[in-house]
Amino acid sequence: MENKELVEKALEARSVAYTPYSGFRVGAALLCADGTVYGGCNIENAAFGPSCCAERTAFFKAVSEGKREFSAIAIVGGPAGKEPEDFCPPCGVCRQVMMEFCDPERFRIVLGKGDLSFREYTLKELLPLGFAGDGVERKE
């Protein structure tokens, strides 16, 4: 899938964001290795801590349906009621979730705007020293 198409899907996901407290709507489109795309939006909560970013929403949806191999994610964000005018990089927590499931050298992070322009990065570029769990015993 081309980056522009992935950005379009992220814009669609953004349209259903639940942001009554910040008014900052984010959408993400996660491309699985098999070509499946999972959308995610940010979902806020009055207590703030239980809120979830769009990127994690997309990852958790995919993982909950058995997906474990991912190629790219497109992310768009900006104030509600306006097309995104700036690039919206993922927060540190979302980058670390990506690190759990993705090869940092190959996983692409596509930051888009409402005009469908985009910039592409690898996970390693945005999280150069991410924790990969090396030496941590895995049960699965």
Coordinates of C-alpha atoms in Angstrom, one line a residue:
M1 CA 0.0 0.0 0.0
E2 CA 1.3 3.4 -0.9
N3 CA 1.9 6.0 1.9
K4 CA -0.7 8.4 0.5
E5 CA -3.4 5.8 0.7
L6 CA -2.4 4.9 4.3
V7 CA -2.6 8.6 5.2
E8 CA -6.1 8.7 3.8
K9 CA -7.1 5.8 6.0
A10 CA -5.6 7.6 9.0
L11 CA -7.7 10.7 8.2
E12 CA -10.8 8.5 8.1
A13 CA -9.9 7.0 11.5
R14 CA -9.4 10.5 12.9
S15 CA -13.0 11.4 12.1
V16 CA -14.3 9.2 14.9
A17 CA -11.8 10.3 17.6
Y18 CA -13.4 11.0 21.0
T19 CA -11.7 14.1 22.3
P20 CA -14.1 16.2 24.5
Y21 CA -11.2 17.4 26.8
S22 CA -8.4 18.4 24.4
G23 CA -10.2 18.8 21.1
F24 CA -7.1 17.3 19.5
R25 CA -8.1 14.5 17.2
V26 CA -5.6 11.9 16.0
G27 CA -6.1 9.0 13.6
A28 CA -3.8 6.1 12.7
A29 CA -3.8 3.4 10.1
L30 CA -1.7 0.4 10.8
L31 CA -0.6 -1.8 7.9
C32 CA -0.1 -5.4 8.7
A33 CA 2.4 -7.6 6.8
D34 CA -0.6 -9.4 5.1
G35 CA -2.0 -6.1 3.8
T36 CA -4.8 -5.8 6.4
V37 CA -5.2 -2.2 7.7
Y38 CA -6.5 -1.4 11.2
G39 CA -7.6 2.1 12.0
G40 CA -7.3 3.7 15.4
C41 CA -8.3 7.0 16.9
N42 CA -7.5 8.7 20.2
I43 CA -10.0 8.1 23.0
E44 CA -10.0 10.5 25.9
N45 CA -11.3 10.0 29.5
A46 CA -12.0 12.6 32.1
A47 CA -9.4 11.0 34.4
F48 CA -6.8 11.3 31.6
G49 CA -4.7 8.3 32.6
P50 CA -7.2 5.8 31.0
S51 CA -7.0 7.7 27.7
C52 CA -5.6 5.9 24.7
C53 CA -3.7 7.2 21.7
A54 CA -4.7 6.5 18.2
E55 CA -1.6 4.4 17.5
R56 CA -2.0 2.2 20.5
T57 CA -5.7 1.8 19.6
A58 CA -4.8 0.5 16.2
F59 CA -2.1 -1.8 17.5
F60 CA -4.3 -3.2 20.2
K61 CA -7.1 -3.9 17.8
A62 CA -4.7 -5.7 15.5
V63 CA -3.0 -7.7 18.2
S64 CA -6.4 -8.6 19.8
E65 CA -7.3 -10.2 16.4
G66 CA -4.1 -12.3 16.2
K67 CA -1.9 -10.0 14.1
R68 CA 1.8 -9.9 15.0
E69 CA 3.6 -8.7 11.9
F70 CA 3.4 -5.1 10.9
S71 CA 4.9 -3.0 8.0
A72 CA 3.9 0.6 8.6
I73 CA 1.6 3.1 10.4
A74 CA 0.3 6.4 9.2
I75 CA -0.6 9.1 11.8
V76 CA -2.4 12.4 11.4
G77 CA -3.5 14.8 14.0
G78 CA -4.7 18.3 14.8
P79 CA -7.4 20.4 16.3
A80 CA -11.0 19.2 15.8
G81 CA -12.9 20.9 13.0
K82 CA -9.7 21.6 11.0
E83 CA -7.7 19.6 8.5
P84 CA -4.3 18.6 10.1
E85 CA -1.8 21.2 9.1
D86 CA 1.3 19.9 11.0
F87 CA 2.9 16.5 11.3
C88 CA 1.9 14.7 14.5
P89 CA 4.6 12.3 15.6
P90 CA 3.8 9.4 18.0
C91 CA 4.3 9.9 21.8
G92 CA 7.0 7.9 23.6
V93 CA 4.6 5.3 24.9
C94 CA 3.3 4.6 21.4
R95 CA 6.9 4.3 20.1
Q96 CA 7.6 1.8 22.8
V97 CA 4.5 -0.2 21.9
M98 CA 5.7 -0.2 18.3
M99 CA 9.1 -1.5 19.5
E100 CA 7.4 -4.5 21.1
F101 CA 6.0 -5.7 17.8
C102 CA 8.1 -4.2 15.0
D103 CA 11.6 -4.4 13.5
P104 CA 12.9 -0.9 14.2
E105 CA 15.1 -0.9 11.1
R106 CA 12.2 -1.8 8.8
F107 CA 9.0 -0.5 10.3
R108 CA 7.8 2.7 8.6
I109 CA 6.1 5.6 10.5
V110 CA 4.3 7.9 8.0
L111 CA 3.4 11.3 9.4
G112 CA 0.7 12.9 7.3
K113 CA -1.3 16.1 6.9
G114 CA -4.8 16.9 5.7
D115 CA -3.4 17.8 2.2
L116 CA -2.0 14.2 2.0
S117 CA 1.6 15.3 2.2
F118 CA 3.7 13.1 4.4
R119 CA 7.1 12.3 5.8
E120 CA 8.4 8.8 6.3
Y121 CA 10.7 7.6 9.1
T122 CA 11.8 4.3 10.5
L123 CA 11.0 3.4 14.1
K124 CA 14.7 3.4 14.8
E125 CA 14.9 7.1 13.6
L126 CA 12.2 8.1 16.0
L127 CA 13.2 5.8 18.9
P128 CA 17.0 5.2 18.5
L129 CA 17.5 3.5 21.9
G130 CA 14.2 1.8 22.3
F131 CA 13.9 -1.0 24.9
A132 CA 13.6 -4.3 23.0
G133 CA 13.3 -6.6 26.0
D134 CA 16.7 -8.3 25.2
G135 CA 17.5 -10.6 28.1
V136 CA 13.9 -10.6 29.3
E137 CA 12.4 -14.1 29.4
R138 CA 9.3 -14.5 27.2
K139 CA 6.6 -17.0 28.0
E140 CA 5.3 -17.3 24.5

